[in-house]
Amino acid sequence: MRIPKHLAIIMDGNGRWAEQRRLPRILGHRKGVESVQSVVDECLRHGIEYLTLFAFSSENWGRPRDEVSSLMELLGTFLKRELPHLNKRGIRLRAIGEIDRLPGDVGRTLRDIMQQTAGSRVMTLCLALSYGSRDELTRAARKIAQRVAAGDLEPEGIDEETISAHLDTAGLPDPDLLIRTSGESRISNFLLWQLAYSELIFSEVLWPDFSAEHLKQALVEYGQRQRRFGLTGAQLNSP
Ligand code: IPE
Ligand code: IPE
Ligand code: MG
């Protein structure tokens, strides 16, 4: 079976999972962490090299204060608890987004773990935190403009590689497959540039219910897709 080198997931539906059970939304987020753990394990089993998880968007800062602070607390606990497991399994942690906007202690823990796992090579786990694709592209444009203004780069020298290299995802391959859970068929400002040719799978399952089995099904579906990148099917089938 053809396996994606880079899988990206929009983990959606935690709030609805809790609301359906008349539970506070944060319990849905807490249950969602268990799905993260089982999906990471399943990705390792399949030899997926890069896993990017959309955990908190730039727009999510606008949610009720209680929910935001509970989410940040949950993130801090998750990071501290996961470190030994990441190291043991050879997982390198990366983050994309405006990390400086995270509460100080969470940002510090995140930086510590990224430093401590920088040499791990089995899989890269990339967390999108305070991430918005338009924000990322805007920051990239600013960095490129600064280089041009400094005389370090010619406007004619700007190509697609230049843009990719100034995004938070610099050095990561583009996702081969994007999965979004919870039945919503939208991108919600996630990796707009990087998803240009990704296969998209929208699952009805709410993230806290998303299991290793659901991931396996998505991988089977991905394996059956023909990625044409603008060419014809016949071109791809000819030797
Ligand atoms: C995804 O679940 C997690 C975050 C956005 C932080 P939601 O909290 O968006 O769950 P729904 O969409 O309200 O069900
Ligand atoms: C996208 O989910 C962000 C994350 C999963 C972290 P949202 O729940 O914020 O997206 P919308 O608001 O339904 O588009
Ligand atoms: Mg949602």
Coordinates of N, CA and C and ligand atoms in Angstrom, one line a residue:
M1 N 0.8 -1.2 0.0 CA 0.0 0.0 0.0 C 0.9 1.3 0.0
R2 N 0.5 2.2 -0.8 CA 1.2 3.5 -0.8 C 0.8 4.3 0.4
I3 N 1.8 4.7 1.2 CA 1.6 5.4 2.4 C 2.0 6.9 2.3
P4 N 1.2 7.8 2.8 CA 1.7 9.2 2.8 C 3.0 9.4 3.6
K5 N 3.9 10.2 3.0 CA 5.1 10.5 3.7 C 4.7 11.6 4.8
H6 N 3.8 12.5 4.5 CA 3.4 13.5 5.4 C 1.8 13.5 5.5
L7 N 1.3 13.2 6.7 CA -0.1 13.3 7.0 C -0.4 14.5 7.8
A8 N -1.4 15.2 7.4 CA -1.9 16.4 8.2 C -3.3 16.1 8.7
I9 N -3.6 16.5 9.9 CA -5.0 16.3 10.4 C -5.6 17.5 11.1
I10 N -6.8 17.9 10.6 CA -7.6 18.9 11.4 C -8.4 18.1 12.3
M11 N -8.0 18.2 13.6 CA -8.7 17.4 14.7 C -9.9 18.2 15.1
D12 N -11.1 17.9 14.6 CA -12.3 18.7 14.9 C -13.4 17.9 15.5
G13 N -14.2 18.5 16.3 CA -15.4 17.8 16.8 C -15.3 17.5 18.3
N14 N -14.3 18.0 19.0 CA -14.2 17.7 20.5 C -15.4 18.3 21.2
G15 N -15.7 19.5 20.9 CA -16.8 20.2 21.6 C -18.1 19.5 21.4
R16 N -18.4 19.2 20.2 CA -19.7 18.5 19.9 C -19.7 17.1 20.6
W17 N -18.6 16.4 20.6 CA -18.5 15.1 21.3 C -19.0 15.3 22.7
A18 N -18.5 16.3 23.4 CA -18.9 16.6 24.8 C -20.3 17.0 24.9
E19 N -20.7 17.9 24.1 CA -22.1 18.5 24.1 C -23.1 17.4 24.0
Q20 N -22.8 16.5 23.1 CA -23.8 15.3 22.8 C -24.0 14.5 24.1
R21 N -23.0 14.6 25.0 CA -23.1 13.8 26.2 C -23.4 14.7 27.4
R22 N -23.8 15.9 27.1 CA -24.1 16.9 28.2 C -22.9 17.1 29.1
L23 N -21.7 17.1 28.6 CA -20.5 17.3 29.4 C -19.9 18.6 29.0
P24 N -19.1 19.2 29.9 CA -18.4 20.4 29.5 C -17.4 20.2 28.3
R25 N -17.3 21.2 27.4 CA -16.5 21.0 26.2 C -15.1 20.5 26.5
I26 N -14.5 21.0 27.6 CA -13.1 20.6 27.9 C -13.0 19.1 28.0
L27 N -14.0 18.4 28.4 CA -13.9 17.0 28.5 C -13.8 16.3 27.1
G28 N -14.3 17.0 26.1 CA -14.2 16.5 24.8 C -12.7 16.7 24.3
H29 N -12.1 17.9 24.7 CA -10.7 18.1 24.4 C -9.8 17.1 25.1
R30 N -10.2 16.8 26.3 CA -9.3 15.8 27.1 C -9.4 14.5 26.4
K31 N -10.6 14.1 26.0 CA -10.8 12.8 25.3 C -10.0 12.8 24.0
G32 N -10.0 14.0 23.4 CA -9.3 14.1 22.1 C -7.8 13.8 22.2
V33 N -7.2 14.1 23.4 CA -5.8 13.8 23.6 C -5.6 12.3 23.4
E34 N -6.5 11.5 23.8 CA -6.3 10.0 23.7 C -6.3 9.6 22.2
S35 N -7.1 10.3 21.4 CA -7.1 10.0 20.0 C -5.7 10.4 19.4
V36 N -5.1 11.5 19.9 CA -3.8 11.9 19.4 C -2.8 10.8 19.7
Q37 N -2.9 10.2 20.9 CA -1.9 9.2 21.2 C -2.1 8.0 20.4
S38 N -3.3 7.6 20.1 CA -3.5 6.3 19.3 C -3.2 6.6 17.8
V39 N -3.4 7.8 17.3 CA -3.1 8.1 15.9 C -1.5 8.2 15.8
V40 N -0.8 8.8 16.8 CA 0.6 8.8 16.7 C 1.2 7.4 16.6
D41 N 0.7 6.5 17.5 CA 1.1 5.1 17.5 C 0.9 4.5 16.1
E42 N -0.3 4.7 15.6 CA -0.7 4.1 14.3 C 0.2 4.6 13.2
C43 N 0.5 5.9 13.2 CA 1.4 6.5 12.2 C 2.8 5.8 12.3
L44 N 3.3 5.6 13.5 CA 4.6 5.0 13.6 C 4.6 3.6 13.0
R45 N 3.5 2.9 13.3 CA 3.3 1.5 12.8 C 3.4 1.5 11.3
H46 N 2.8 2.5 10.6 CA 2.8 2.5 9.2 C 4.0 3.2 8.6
G47 N 4.9 3.7 9.4 CA 6.1 4.3 8.9 C 5.9 5.7 8.3
I48 N 4.8 6.4 8.7 CA 4.6 7.8 8.3 C 5.7 8.7 8.9
E49 N 6.3 9.4 8.0 CA 7.5 10.2 8.5 C 7.2 11.5 9.2
Y50 N 6.1 12.2 8.7 CA 5.7 13.5 9.2 C 4.2 13.5 9.5
L51 N 3.9 13.9 10.7 CA 2.5 14.0 11.1 C 2.3 15.4 11.6
T52 N 1.4 16.2 11.0 CA 1.1 17.6 11.4 C -0.3 17.6 12.0
L53 N -0.5 18.1 13.2 CA -1.8 18.1 13.8 C -2.2 19.6 14.1
F54 N -3.4 19.9 13.6 CA -3.9 21.3 13.9 C -4.6 21.2 15.3
A55 N -3.9 21.8 16.2 CA -4.4 21.7 17.6 C -5.0 23.0 18.1
F56 N -4.6 24.2 17.6 CA -5.2 25.4 18.1 C -4.9 26.5 17.0
S57 N -6.0 27.1 16.5 CA -5.9 28.1 15.4 C -5.7 29.5 15.9
S58 N -5.2 30.4 15.1 CA -5.2 31.8 15.4 C -6.6 32.3 15.8
E59 N -7.6 31.8 15.1 CA -9.0 32.2 15.3 C -9.5 31.6 16.6
N60 N -9.0 30.5 17.1 CA -9.5 29.9 18.4 C -9.2 30.8 19.6
W61 N -8.3 31.8 19.5 CA -8.1 32.7 20.6 C -9.4 33.4 20.9
G62 N -10.3 33.5 19.9 CA -11.6 34.2 20.1 C -12.6 33.4 20.9
R63 N -12.3 32.2 21.3 CA -13.3 31.4 22.0 C -13.4 31.9 23.5
P64 N -14.5 31.5 24.2 CA -14.6 32.0 25.6 C -13.3 31.7 26.4
R65 N -13.0 32.7 27.3 CA -11.8 32.7 28.0 C -11.5 31.4 28.7
D66 N -12.6 30.9 29.3 CA -12.4 29.6 30.1 C -11.9 28.5 29.2
E67 N -12.5 28.4 28.0 CA -12.2 27.3 27.1 C -10.7 27.5 26.7
V68 N -10.3 28.7 26.3 CA -8.9 28.9 25.9 C -8.0 28.6 27.0
S69 N -8.3 29.0 28.3 CA -7.3 28.7 29.3 C -7.2 27.2 29.6
S70 N -8.4 26.6 29.6 CA -8.4 25.1 29.8 C -7.6 24.4 28.7
L71 N -7.7 24.9 27.5 CA -7.0 24.2 26.4 C -5.5 24.4 26.6
M72 N -5.1 25.6 27.0 CA -3.6 25.9 27.2 C -3.1 25.0 28.3
E73 N -3.9 24.8 29.4 CA -3.5 24.0 30.5 C -3.3 22.5 30.0
L74 N -4.3 22.1 29.2 CA -4.3 20.7 28.7 C -3.0 20.5 27.8
L75 N -2.7 21.5 27.0 CA -1.6 21.4 26.1 C -0.3 21.3 27.0
G76 N -0.2 22.1 28.0 CA 1.0 22.1 28.9 C 1.2 20.7 29.5
T77 N 0.1 20.2 30.0 CA 0.1 18.8 30.7 C 0.5 17.8 29.6
F78 N -0.1 17.8 28.5 CA 0.2 16.9 27.4 C 1.6 16.9 27.1
L79 N 2.2 18.1 26.9 CA 3.6 18.2 26.5 C 4.5 17.6 27.5
K80 N 4.3 17.9 28.8 CA 5.1 17.4 29.9 C 5.1 15.9 30.0
R81 N 3.8 15.4 29.8 CA 3.7 13.9 30.0 C 4.3 13.2 28.8
E82 N 4.2 13.8 27.6 CA 4.6 13.1 26.4 C 6.1 13.0 26.2
L83 N 6.9 13.9 26.8 CA 8.3 14.0 26.5 C 9.0 12.7 26.5
P84 N 8.9 11.9 27.7 CA 9.7 10.6 27.7 C 9.2 9.7 26.6
H85 N 7.9 9.7 26.3 CA 7.4 8.8 25.2 C 8.0 9.2 23.8
L86 N 8.1 10.5 23.6 CA 8.6 11.0 22.3 C 10.0 10.5 22.2
N87 N 10.8 10.7 23.2 CA 12.2 10.4 23.2 C 12.4 8.9 22.9
K88 N 11.6 8.1 23.7 CA 11.7 6.6 23.6 C 11.5 6.1 22.2
R89 N 10.5 6.8 21.5 CA 10.1 6.3 20.2 C 10.8 7.0 19.0
G90 N 11.7 7.9 19.3 CA 12.5 8.6 18.2 C 11.7 9.6 17.5
I91 N 10.7 10.3 18.2 CA 9.9 11.3 17.6 C 10.5 12.7 17.9
R92 N 10.6 13.4 16.8 CA 11.1 14.8 16.9 C 9.9 15.7 16.9
L93 N 9.8 16.7 17.9 CA 8.7 17.6 18.0 C 9.0 18.9 17.3
R94 N 8.1 19.4 16.5 CA 8.2 20.7 15.8 C 6.9 21.4 16.1
A95 N 6.9 22.7 15.9 CA 5.7 23.5 16.1 C 5.6 24.5 14.9
I96 N 4.4 24.8 14.5 CA 4.2 25.9 13.5 C 3.2 26.8 14.1
G97 N 3.2 28.1 13.8 CA 2.3 29.1 14.3 C 3.0 30.1 15.2
E98 N 2.2 31.0 15.8 CA 2.8 32.1 16.6 C 3.0 31.6 18.0
I99 N 4.1 30.8 18.2 CA 4.4 30.2 19.4 C 4.5 31.2 20.6
D100 N 5.0 32.4 20.2 CA 5.2 33.5 21.2 C 3.9 33.9 21.9
R101 N 2.7 33.6 21.2 CA 1.4 34.0 21.8 C 1.0 33.0 22.9
L102 N 1.6 31.8 23.0 CA 1.2 30.8 24.0 C 1.6 31.3 25.4
P103 N 0.9 30.9 26.4 CA 1.4 31.2 27.8 C 2.8 30.9 28.0
G104 N 3.6 31.7 28.8 CA 5.0 31.5 28.9 C 5.5 30.1 29.2
D105 N 4.8 29.5 30.2 CA 5.3 28.2 30.7 C 5.1 27.1 29.5
V106 N 4.0 27.2 28.8 CA 3.7 26.3 27.7 C 4.7 26.5 26.6
G107 N 5.0 27.7 26.3 CA 6.0 28.0 25.3 C 7.4 27.5 25.6
R108 N 7.7 27.7 26.9 CA 9.0 27.2 27.4 C 9.1 25.7 27.3
T109 N 8.1 25.0 27.8 CA 8.0 23.5 27.7 C 8.2 23.0 26.3
L110 N 7.5 23.7 25.4 CA 7.5 23.4 24.0 C 8.9 23.5 23.4
R111 N 9.5 24.6 23.7 CA 10.9 24.9 23.2 C 11.9 23.9 23.7
D112 N 11.7 23.6 25.1 CA 12.6 22.5 25.7 C 12.5 21.2 24.9
I113 N 11.3 20.8 24.7 CA 11.0 19.5 24.1 C 11.6 19.5 22.7
M114 N 11.4 20.6 22.0 CA 11.9 20.6 20.6 C 13.4 20.5 20.6
Q115 N 14.0 21.1 21.5 CA 15.5 21.1 21.6 C 15.9 19.6 22.0
Q116 N 15.2 19.1 22.9 CA 15.6 17.7 23.4 C 15.3 16.6 22.4
T117 N 14.4 16.9 21.5 CA 14.1 15.8 20.5 C 14.6 16.1 19.1
A118 N 15.4 17.2 19.0 CA 15.9 17.7 17.7 C 16.6 16.6 16.9
G119 N 17.3 15.7 17.6 CA 18.1 14.7 16.9 C 17.3 13.4 16.5
S120 N 16.0 13.3 16.9 CA 15.2 12.1 16.7 C 14.8 12.1 15.2
R121 N 14.8 10.9 14.6 CA 14.6 10.8 13.2 C 13.5 9.9 12.7
V122 N 12.9 9.1 13.7 CA 11.9 8.1 13.2 C 10.7 8.8 12.6
M123 N 10.1 9.8 13.4 CA 9.0 10.6 12.9 C 9.1 12.0 13.4
T124 N 8.6 12.9 12.6 CA 8.5 14.3 13.0 C 7.0 14.6 13.3
L125 N 6.7 15.0 14.6 CA 5.4 15.3 15.0 C 5.4 16.9 15.0
C126 N 4.5 17.4 14.2 CA 4.5 18.9 14.1 C 3.2 19.4 14.6
L127 N 3.2 20.2 15.6 CA 1.9 20.7 16.2 C 1.7 22.1 15.7
A128 N 0.5 22.3 15.1 CA 0.1 23.7 14.7 C -0.6 24.3 15.9
L129 N 0.0 25.3 16.4 CA -0.4 26.0 17.7 C -0.5 27.5 17.5
S130 N -1.6 28.1 17.8 CA -1.8 29.5 17.4 C -1.5 29.7 16.0
Y131 N -1.9 28.8 15.1 CA -1.6 28.7 13.7 C -2.7 29.2 12.8
G132 N -2.4 30.0 11.9 CA -3.3 30.5 10.8 C -2.5 30.6 9.6
S133 N -3.0 30.0 8.5 CA -2.2 30.0 7.3 C -2.0 31.4 6.7
R134 N -3.0 32.3 6.8 CA -2.9 33.6 6.2 C -1.9 34.4 7.1
D135 N -1.9 34.2 8.4 CA -0.9 34.8 9.2 C 0.5 34.4 8.9
E136 N 0.7 33.0 8.7 CA 2.0 32.5 8.3 C 2.5 33.1 7.0
L137 N 1.6 33.2 6.0 CA 1.9 33.7 4.7 C 2.3 35.2 4.8
T138 N 1.6 35.9 5.6 CA 1.8 37.3 5.8 C 3.2 37.5 6.5
R139 N 3.5 36.7 7.5 CA 4.8 36.8 8.1 C 5.9 36.4 7.1
A140 N 5.7 35.4 6.3 CA 6.7 35.0 5.3 C 6.9 36.2 4.3
A141 N 5.8 36.9 3.9 CA 6.0 38.0 2.9 C 6.8 39.1 3.5
R142 N 6.6 39.3 4.8 CA 7.4 40.4 5.5 C 8.9 40.0 5.6
K143 N 9.2 38.7 5.9 CA 10.6 38.3 6.0 C 11.2 38.4 4.6
I144 N 10.5 38.1 3.5 CA 11.1 38.1 2.2 C 11.3 39.6 1.8
A145 N 10.3 40.5 2.1 CA 10.5 41.9 1.8 C 11.7 42.5 2.6
Q146 N 11.9 42.1 3.8 CA 13.0 42.6 4.6 C 14.3 42.2 3.9
R147 N 14.4 41.0 3.4 CA 15.6 40.5 2.7 C 15.8 41.3 1.4
V148 N 14.7 41.6 0.7 CA 14.9 42.4 -0.5 C 15.3 43.8 -0.2
A149 N 14.7 44.4 0.9 CA 15.1 45.7 1.3 C 16.6 45.8 1.7
A150 N 17.1 44.7 2.3 CA 18.4 44.7 2.8 C 19.4 44.4 1.6
G151 N 18.9 44.2 0.4 CA 19.7 43.9 -0.7 C 20.3 42.5 -0.8
D152 N 19.7 41.6 0.0 CA 20.1 40.3 0.2 C 19.5 39.4 -0.9
L153 N 18.4 39.9 -1.5 CA 17.6 39.1 -2.5 C 17.0 40.0 -3.5
E154 N 17.0 39.6 -4.8 CA 16.5 40.3 -5.9 C 15.0 39.9 -6.0
P155 N 14.1 40.9 -6.4 CA 12.7 40.5 -6.6 C 12.5 39.4 -7.6
E156 N 13.4 39.4 -8.6 CA 13.3 38.4 -9.7 C 13.8 37.0 -9.1
G157 N 14.5 37.1 -8.0 CA 15.0 35.8 -7.5 C 14.0 35.1 -6.6
I158 N 12.8 35.7 -6.4 CA 11.8 35.1 -5.6 C 11.0 34.0 -6.4
D159 N 11.1 32.8 -6.0 CA 10.4 31.7 -6.7 C 9.6 30.9 -5.6
E160 N 8.9 29.9 -6.0 CA 8.1 29.1 -5.1 C 8.9 28.5 -4.0
E161 N 10.1 28.2 -4.2 CA 11.0 27.6 -3.2 C 11.3 28.7 -2.1
T162 N 11.4 30.0 -2.6 CA 11.6 31.1 -1.6 C 10.5 31.2 -0.7
I163 N 9.3 31.1 -1.2 CA 8.1 31.2 -0.4 C 8.1 30.1 0.6
S164 N 8.2 28.8 0.1 CA 8.2 27.7 1.0 C 9.2 27.8 2.1
A165 N 10.4 28.3 1.7 CA 11.5 28.3 2.7 C 11.2 29.4 3.8
H166 N 10.3 30.3 3.6 CA 10.1 31.3 4.6 C 8.8 31.1 5.4
L167 N 8.1 29.9 5.1 CA 7.0 29.6 5.9 C 7.4 28.8 7.2
D168 N 6.5 28.7 8.1 CA 6.8 28.0 9.4 C 7.2 26.6 9.1
T169 N 6.7 26.0 8.0 CA 6.9 24.6 7.6 C 8.2 24.4 6.9
A170 N 9.0 25.4 6.8 CA 10.3 25.2 6.0 C 11.0 23.9 6.4
G171 N 11.4 23.2 5.3 CA 12.1 21.9 5.6 C 11.2 20.7 5.7
L172 N 9.9 20.9 5.8 CA 8.9 19.8 5.9 C 8.4 19.6 4.4
P173 N 8.2 18.4 4.0 CA 7.6 18.2 2.7 C 6.1 18.6 2.8
D174 N 5.5 18.9 1.6 CA 4.1 19.2 1.7 C 3.3 18.0 2.1
P175 N 2.1 18.2 2.8 CA 1.3 17.0 3.1 C 0.8 16.3 1.9
D176 N 0.9 14.9 2.0 CA 0.3 14.1 0.9 C -1.2 13.9 1.1
L177 N -1.5 13.9 2.4 CA -2.9 13.6 2.7 C -3.3 14.5 3.9
L178 N -4.5 15.1 3.7 CA -5.2 15.8 4.8 C -6.4 15.1 5.2
I179 N -6.6 14.9 6.5 CA -7.8 14.3 7.0 C -8.5 15.4 7.9
R180 N -9.8 15.7 7.7 CA -10.5 16.5 8.7 C -11.6 15.7 9.3
T181 N -11.7 15.7 10.6 CA -12.8 14.9 11.2 C -14.0 15.8 11.4
S182 N -15.1 15.2 11.9 CA -16.3 15.9 12.4 C -17.3 16.3 11.3
G183 N -17.1 15.9 10.1 CA -18.1 16.1 9.0 C -18.0 17.5 8.4
E184 N -17.1 18.4 8.9 CA -17.0 19.7 8.2 C -16.1 19.6 7.0
S185 N -16.6 20.2 5.9 CA -15.8 20.1 4.6 C -15.1 21.4 4.3
R186 N -14.2 21.8 5.2 CA -13.5 23.1 4.9 C -12.1 23.0 5.5
I187 N -11.3 24.0 5.1 CA -9.8 24.0 5.4 C -9.6 24.8 6.7
S188 N -10.5 25.8 6.9 CA -10.3 26.6 8.1 C -8.9 27.2 8.3
N189 N -8.4 27.8 7.2 CA -7.1 28.6 7.3 C -5.9 27.7 7.7
F190 N -5.9 26.5 7.3 CA -4.8 25.5 7.6 C -4.0 25.3 6.4
L191 N -2.7 25.5 6.4 CA -1.7 25.1 5.4 C -2.2 25.4 3.9
L192 N -2.7 26.6 3.7 CA -3.3 26.9 2.4 C -2.3 26.7 1.2
W193 N -1.0 27.1 1.4 CA 0.0 27.0 0.4 C 0.4 25.5 0.3
Q194 N 0.6 24.9 1.4 CA 1.2 23.5 1.4 C 0.2 22.4 1.0
L195 N -1.1 22.7 1.0 CA -2.1 21.7 0.7 C -2.4 21.7 -0.8
A196 N -1.7 22.5 -1.6 CA -2.0 22.7 -3.0 C -2.4 21.4 -3.7
Y197 N -1.6 20.3 -3.5 CA -1.8 19.1 -4.2 C -2.1 17.9 -3.3
S198 N -2.5 18.2 -2.0 CA -2.7 17.1 -1.1 C -4.1 16.4 -1.4
E199 N -4.2 15.1 -1.1 CA -5.4 14.4 -1.2 C -6.2 14.8 0.1
L200 N -7.5 15.0 -0.1 CA -8.3 15.5 1.1 C -9.3 14.4 1.5
I201 N -9.4 14.0 2.7 CA -10.4 13.1 3.2 C -11.2 13.7 4.3
F202 N -12.5 13.8 4.2 CA -13.3 14.4 5.2 C -14.1 13.3 5.9
S203 N -13.9 13.1 7.2 CA -14.5 12.0 7.9 C -15.6 12.5 8.8
E204 N -16.7 11.8 8.9 CA -17.9 12.2 9.7 C -17.6 12.0 11.2
V205 N -16.6 11.2 11.5 CA -16.3 10.8 12.9 C -15.8 12.0 13.7
L206 N -16.3 12.2 14.9 CA -15.8 13.3 15.8 C -14.4 12.9 16.3
W207 N -13.5 13.9 16.4 CA -12.1 13.6 16.8 C -12.0 12.6 18.0
P208 N -12.7 12.8 19.1 CA -12.5 11.9 20.2 C -12.9 10.5 19.9
D209 N -13.7 10.2 18.9 CA -14.0 8.9 18.5 C -13.1 8.4 17.4
F210 N -12.2 9.2 16.9 CA -11.3 8.8 15.8 C -10.3 7.8 16.3
S211 N -10.3 6.6 15.7 CA -9.4 5.5 16.2 C -8.4 5.1 15.2
A212 N -7.5 4.2 15.6 CA -6.5 3.7 14.7 C -7.2 3.0 13.5
E213 N -8.3 2.4 13.7 CA -9.1 1.7 12.7 C -9.6 2.8 11.6
H214 N -10.1 3.9 12.1 CA -10.5 5.0 11.2 C -9.3 5.5 10.3
L215 N -8.1 5.6 11.0 CA -7.0 6.1 10.3 C -6.6 5.0 9.2
K216 N -6.6 3.8 9.6 CA -6.3 2.7 8.6 C -7.2 2.8 7.4
Q217 N -8.5 3.0 7.6 CA -9.5 3.1 6.5 C -9.1 4.3 5.6
A218 N -8.7 5.4 6.2 CA -8.3 6.6 5.4 C -7.1 6.3 4.6
L219 N -6.1 5.6 5.2 CA -4.9 5.2 4.5 C -5.2 4.3 3.3
V220 N -6.2 3.4 3.4 CA -6.6 2.6 2.3 C -7.2 3.4 1.2
E221 N -8.1 4.4 1.6 CA -8.7 5.2 0.6 C -7.6 6.1 -0.1
Y222 N -6.6 6.6 0.6 CA -5.5 7.4 0.0 C -4.8 6.5 -1.0
G223 N -4.5 5.3 -0.6 CA -3.8 4.3 -1.5 C -4.4 4.1 -2.8
Q224 N -5.8 4.3 -2.8 CA -6.5 4.0 -4.1 C -6.6 5.3 -5.0
R225 N -6.3 6.4 -4.4 CA -6.4 7.7 -5.2 C -5.2 7.8 -6.3
Q226 N -5.5 8.3 -7.4 CA -4.5 8.6 -8.4 C -4.1 10.1 -8.3
R227 N -2.9 10.4 -7.9 CA -2.5 11.8 -7.8 C -1.9 12.2 -9.2
R228 N -2.5 13.1 -9.8 CA -2.1 13.4 -11.2 C -1.3 14.7 -11.4
F229 N -1.3 15.5 -10.4 CA -0.5 16.8 -10.4 C -0.6 17.5 -11.8
G230 N -1.8 17.5 -12.4 CA -2.0 18.2 -13.6 C -1.8 17.4 -14.9
L231 N -1.2 16.2 -14.7 CA -0.9 15.4 -15.9 C -2.2 14.5 -16.2
T232 N -2.1 13.7 -17.3 CA -3.2 12.8 -17.6 C -2.9 11.5 -17.0
G233 N -4.0 10.7 -16.8 CA -3.9 9.4 -16.2 C -2.9 8.5 -17.1
A234 N -3.1 8.7 -18.4 CA -2.3 7.9 -19.4 C -0.8 8.2 -19.2
Q235 N -0.5 9.5 -19.0 CA 0.9 9.8 -18.8 C 1.5 9.1 -17.6
L236 N 0.7 9.1 -16.5 CA 1.2 8.5 -15.3 C 1.3 7.0 -15.4
N237 N 0.5 6.4 -16.2 CA 0.6 4.9 -16.4 C 1.6 4.5 -17.3
S238 N 2.1 5.4 -18.2 CA 3.1 5.0 -19.1 C 4.5 4.9 -18.4
P239 N 5.3 3.9 -18.8 CA 6.6 3.7 -18.1 C 7.6 4.8 -18.2
Ligands
IPE1 C1 -11.4 20.9 17.8 O1 -12.6 20.7 18.3 C2 -10.4 21.4 18.8 C3 -10.1 22.8 18.7 C4 -10.5 23.6 17.8 C5 -9.2 23.4 19.7 P1 -13.7 21.8 18.5 O2 -13.5 22.4 19.9 O3 -13.6 22.8 17.4 O4 -15.0 21.0 18.5 P2 -16.4 21.4 17.8 O5 -16.1 21.8 16.4 O6 -16.9 22.6 18.6 O7 -17.3 20.2 18.0
IPE2 C1 -10.1 24.1 13.1 O1 -11.3 23.8 13.8 C2 -9.0 24.3 14.1 C3 -8.5 23.2 14.8 C4 -8.9 21.9 14.7 C5 -7.5 23.4 15.8 P1 -12.4 24.9 14.2 O2 -13.4 24.2 14.9 O3 -11.7 26.1 14.8 O4 -12.8 25.4 12.7 P2 -14.2 26.1 12.2 O5 -14.4 27.2 13.1 O6 -15.3 25.0 12.4 O7 -14.0 26.4 10.8
MG3 MG -14.6 22.8 15.6

